[in-house]
Short mmCIF file of N, CA and C in Angstrom, two decimals:
data_model
loop_
_atom_site.label_atom_id
_atom_site.label_comp_id
_atom_site.label_asym_id
_atom_site.label_seq_id
_atom_site.Cartn_x
_atom_site.Cartn_y
_atom_site.Cartn_z
N MET R 1 219.67 -15.53 78.18
CA MET R 1 219.60 -14.20 78.72
C MET R 1 220.41 -13.22 77.88
N ASP R 2 221.57 -13.68 77.40
CA ASP R 2 222.41 -12.82 76.56
C ASP R 2 221.66 -12.37 75.31
N ASP R 3 220.81 -13.25 74.78
CA ASP R 3 220.04 -12.90 73.59
C ASP R 3 219.07 -11.76 73.88
N ALA R 4 218.46 -11.78 75.06
CA ALA R 4 217.52 -10.72 75.44
C ALA R 4 218.24 -9.39 75.58
N VAL R 5 219.41 -9.41 76.21
CA VAL R 5 220.20 -8.19 76.38
C VAL R 5 220.64 -7.66 75.03
N ARG R 6 221.13 -8.54 74.18
CA ARG R 6 221.58 -8.14 72.84
C ARG R 6 220.42 -7.55 72.03
N ALA R 7 219.25 -8.17 72.11
CA ALA R 7 218.08 -7.68 71.37
C ALA R 7 217.67 -6.29 71.84
N VAL R 8 217.68 -6.07 73.16
CA VAL R 8 217.34 -4.75 73.70
C VAL R 8 218.35 -3.72 73.24
N ARG R 9 219.63 -4.06 73.32
CA ARG R 9 220.68 -3.13 72.88
C ARG R 9 220.56 -2.81 71.39
N ASP R 10 220.25 -3.83 70.59
CA ASP R 10 220.07 -3.61 69.14
C ASP R 10 218.92 -2.67 68.87
N ASP R 11 217.80 -2.88 69.57
CA ASP R 11 216.64 -2.00 69.39
C ASP R 11 216.96 -0.57 69.83
N LEU R 12 217.68 -0.44 70.93
CA LEU R 12 218.07 0.90 71.39
C LEU R 12 218.97 1.59 70.37
N GLY R 13 219.94 0.85 69.87
CA GLY R 13 220.86 1.41 68.89
C GLY R 13 220.15 1.86 67.62
N ALA R 14 219.15 1.10 67.23
CA ALA R 14 218.39 1.43 66.02
C ALA R 14 217.25 2.41 66.31
N ARG R 15 217.08 2.72 67.60
CA ARG R 15 215.95 3.56 68.05
C ARG R 15 214.62 3.00 67.54
N ASP R 16 214.53 1.67 67.63
CA ASP R 16 213.33 0.94 67.22
C ASP R 16 212.41 0.82 68.44
N TRP R 17 211.63 1.86 68.69
CA TRP R 17 210.81 1.92 69.89
C TRP R 17 209.69 0.89 69.87
N ASP R 18 209.16 0.58 68.69
CA ASP R 18 208.10 -0.44 68.60
C ASP R 18 208.66 -1.82 68.93
N GLY R 19 209.83 -2.12 68.40
CA GLY R 19 210.47 -3.39 68.71
C GLY R 19 210.83 -3.50 70.18
N LEU R 20 211.35 -2.41 70.72
CA LEU R 20 211.73 -2.39 72.13
C LEU R 20 210.52 -2.56 73.03
N ARG R 21 209.43 -1.91 72.69
CA ARG R 21 208.19 -2.02 73.47
C ARG R 21 207.77 -3.48 73.61
N LEU R 22 207.92 -4.26 72.55
CA LEU R 22 207.53 -5.67 72.59
C LEU R 22 208.45 -6.49 73.48
N ARG R 23 209.68 -6.05 73.67
CA ARG R 23 210.65 -6.81 74.48
C ARG R 23 210.55 -6.49 75.98
N LEU R 24 209.90 -5.37 76.31
CA LEU R 24 209.85 -4.92 77.70
C LEU R 24 208.50 -5.23 78.33
N HIS R 25 208.54 -5.78 79.52
CA HIS R 25 207.33 -6.12 80.28
C HIS R 25 206.63 -4.83 80.73
N PRO R 26 205.31 -4.81 80.74
CA PRO R 26 204.59 -3.59 81.16
C PRO R 26 204.96 -3.10 82.57
N TYR R 27 205.30 -4.02 83.48
CA TYR R 27 205.62 -3.65 84.86
C TYR R 27 207.13 -3.67 85.12
N LEU R 28 207.87 -3.32 84.12
CA LEU R 28 209.32 -3.32 84.11
C LEU R 28 209.94 -2.49 85.24
N HIS R 29 211.08 -2.97 85.76
CA HIS R 29 211.95 -2.23 86.68
C HIS R 29 213.27 -2.04 85.93
N TRP R 30 213.68 -0.80 85.70
CA TRP R 30 214.86 -0.52 84.88
C TRP R 30 215.77 0.44 85.62
N GLN R 31 217.02 0.02 85.83
CA GLN R 31 217.99 0.89 86.49
C GLN R 31 218.78 1.66 85.44
N LEU R 32 218.79 2.96 85.57
CA LEU R 32 219.52 3.84 84.66
C LEU R 32 220.98 3.94 85.09
N PRO R 33 221.88 4.33 84.19
CA PRO R 33 223.30 4.46 84.55
C PRO R 33 223.55 5.39 85.74
N ASP R 34 222.66 6.37 85.99
CA ASP R 34 222.85 7.26 87.14
C ASP R 34 222.34 6.67 88.45
N GLY R 35 221.84 5.42 88.41
CA GLY R 35 221.41 4.73 89.62
C GLY R 35 219.91 4.78 89.88
N ARG R 36 219.20 5.69 89.23
CA ARG R 36 217.74 5.75 89.42
C ARG R 36 217.09 4.50 88.85
N VAL R 37 216.01 4.08 89.49
CA VAL R 37 215.23 2.95 88.99
C VAL R 37 213.87 3.47 88.56
N LEU R 38 213.56 3.21 87.30
CA LEU R 38 212.24 3.59 86.77
C LEU R 38 211.37 2.35 86.75
N ARG R 39 210.09 2.57 86.95
CA ARG R 39 209.14 1.47 86.93
C ARG R 39 208.10 1.74 85.84
N GLY R 40 207.80 0.68 85.10
CA GLY R 40 206.79 0.78 84.06
C GLY R 40 207.40 1.02 82.68
N ARG R 41 206.94 0.25 81.73
CA ARG R 41 207.47 0.32 80.37
C ARG R 41 207.34 1.71 79.76
N THR R 42 206.21 2.37 79.97
CA THR R 42 205.99 3.69 79.39
C THR R 42 207.01 4.70 79.91
N ASN R 43 207.26 4.69 81.22
CA ASN R 43 208.25 5.60 81.82
C ASN R 43 209.65 5.31 81.32
N VAL R 44 209.99 4.04 81.20
CA VAL R 44 211.32 3.66 80.74
C VAL R 44 211.52 4.09 79.29
N LEU R 45 210.54 3.82 78.44
CA LEU R 45 210.65 4.21 77.03
C LEU R 45 210.78 5.72 76.87
N ALA R 46 210.04 6.48 77.67
CA ALA R 46 210.13 7.94 77.61
C ALA R 46 211.53 8.41 77.98
N GLU R 47 212.12 7.82 79.00
CA GLU R 47 213.47 8.20 79.43
C GLU R 47 214.51 7.79 78.39
N LEU R 48 214.38 6.58 77.85
CA LEU R 48 215.35 6.10 76.87
C LEU R 48 215.25 6.88 75.56
N ALA R 49 214.09 7.42 75.26
CA ALA R 49 213.95 8.24 74.05
C ALA R 49 214.78 9.52 74.18
N LYS R 50 214.91 10.02 75.42
CA LYS R 50 215.73 11.22 75.66
C LYS R 50 217.21 10.91 75.56
N ARG R 51 217.61 9.78 76.13
CA ARG R 51 219.01 9.36 76.09
C ARG R 51 219.06 7.83 76.15
N PRO R 52 219.26 7.23 74.99
CA PRO R 52 219.20 5.77 74.89
C PRO R 52 220.45 5.06 75.41
N GLU R 53 220.70 5.20 76.71
CA GLU R 53 221.84 4.54 77.35
C GLU R 53 221.31 3.46 78.27
N ALA R 54 221.69 2.23 78.01
CA ALA R 54 221.18 1.13 78.81
C ALA R 54 222.13 0.74 79.93
N GLY R 55 223.40 0.89 79.74
CA GLY R 55 224.37 0.39 80.71
C GLY R 55 224.43 -1.12 80.63
N GLU R 56 225.52 -1.70 81.08
CA GLU R 56 225.69 -3.15 81.05
C GLU R 56 225.02 -3.76 82.28
N PRO R 57 223.97 -4.55 82.09
CA PRO R 57 223.25 -5.07 83.25
C PRO R 57 224.04 -6.16 83.99
N ALA R 58 223.98 -6.10 85.31
CA ALA R 58 224.54 -7.17 86.13
C ALA R 58 223.53 -8.30 86.25
N ARG R 59 222.25 -7.93 86.10
CA ARG R 59 221.19 -8.93 86.22
C ARG R 59 220.02 -8.50 85.36
N VAL R 60 219.48 -9.46 84.64
CA VAL R 60 218.28 -9.26 83.84
C VAL R 60 217.31 -10.37 84.20
N GLU R 61 216.07 -10.01 84.45
CA GLU R 61 215.04 -11.00 84.75
C GLU R 61 213.98 -10.92 83.67
N LEU R 62 213.58 -12.09 83.18
CA LEU R 62 212.55 -12.16 82.16
C LEU R 62 211.25 -12.68 82.77
N ARG R 63 210.14 -12.17 82.29
CA ARG R 63 208.81 -12.69 82.62
C ARG R 63 208.01 -12.72 81.34
N ASP R 64 207.39 -13.85 81.10
CA ASP R 64 206.57 -14.00 79.89
C ASP R 64 207.36 -13.66 78.63
N GLY R 65 208.67 -13.96 78.64
CA GLY R 65 209.52 -13.71 77.48
C GLY R 65 209.93 -12.27 77.28
N GLN R 66 209.60 -11.41 78.24
CA GLN R 66 209.95 -9.99 78.15
C GLN R 66 210.86 -9.61 79.31
N VAL R 67 211.67 -8.57 79.10
CA VAL R 67 212.56 -8.08 80.17
C VAL R 67 211.68 -7.45 81.26
N TYR R 68 211.79 -8.00 82.47
CA TYR R 68 211.02 -7.51 83.61
C TYR R 68 211.90 -6.65 84.53
N ARG R 69 213.18 -7.02 84.63
CA ARG R 69 214.11 -6.29 85.48
C ARG R 69 215.44 -6.13 84.75
N TRP R 70 215.97 -4.90 84.75
CA TRP R 70 217.27 -4.58 84.14
C TRP R 70 218.05 -3.84 85.21
N MET R 71 218.92 -4.55 85.91
CA MET R 71 219.62 -3.98 87.04
C MET R 71 221.12 -3.93 86.75
N LEU R 72 221.71 -2.76 87.01
CA LEU R 72 223.12 -2.55 86.73
C LEU R 72 224.04 -2.97 87.86
N ASP R 73 223.57 -2.87 89.09
CA ASP R 73 224.45 -3.09 90.24
C ASP R 73 224.29 -4.47 90.87
N GLY R 74 223.51 -5.33 90.28
CA GLY R 74 223.34 -6.68 90.80
C GLY R 74 222.34 -6.79 91.92
N SER R 75 221.66 -5.69 92.27
CA SER R 75 220.69 -5.76 93.37
C SER R 75 219.40 -6.40 92.93
#
């Protein structure tokens, strides 16, 4: 799991949107540092393009080798 988190953070830092797209599941649930939860890879990528802040996840769930859930508060 740590490898998936590290890979996502590396892609964000490099602003490698194509690489990041491959790591994120199409039906992704992503919690932003302000507490909002976005659903869907396209929505998440659009938000991260504006401000690429991932926050340290309390829980990450993978499906089919891609990040399906990125939750900051452990919920």
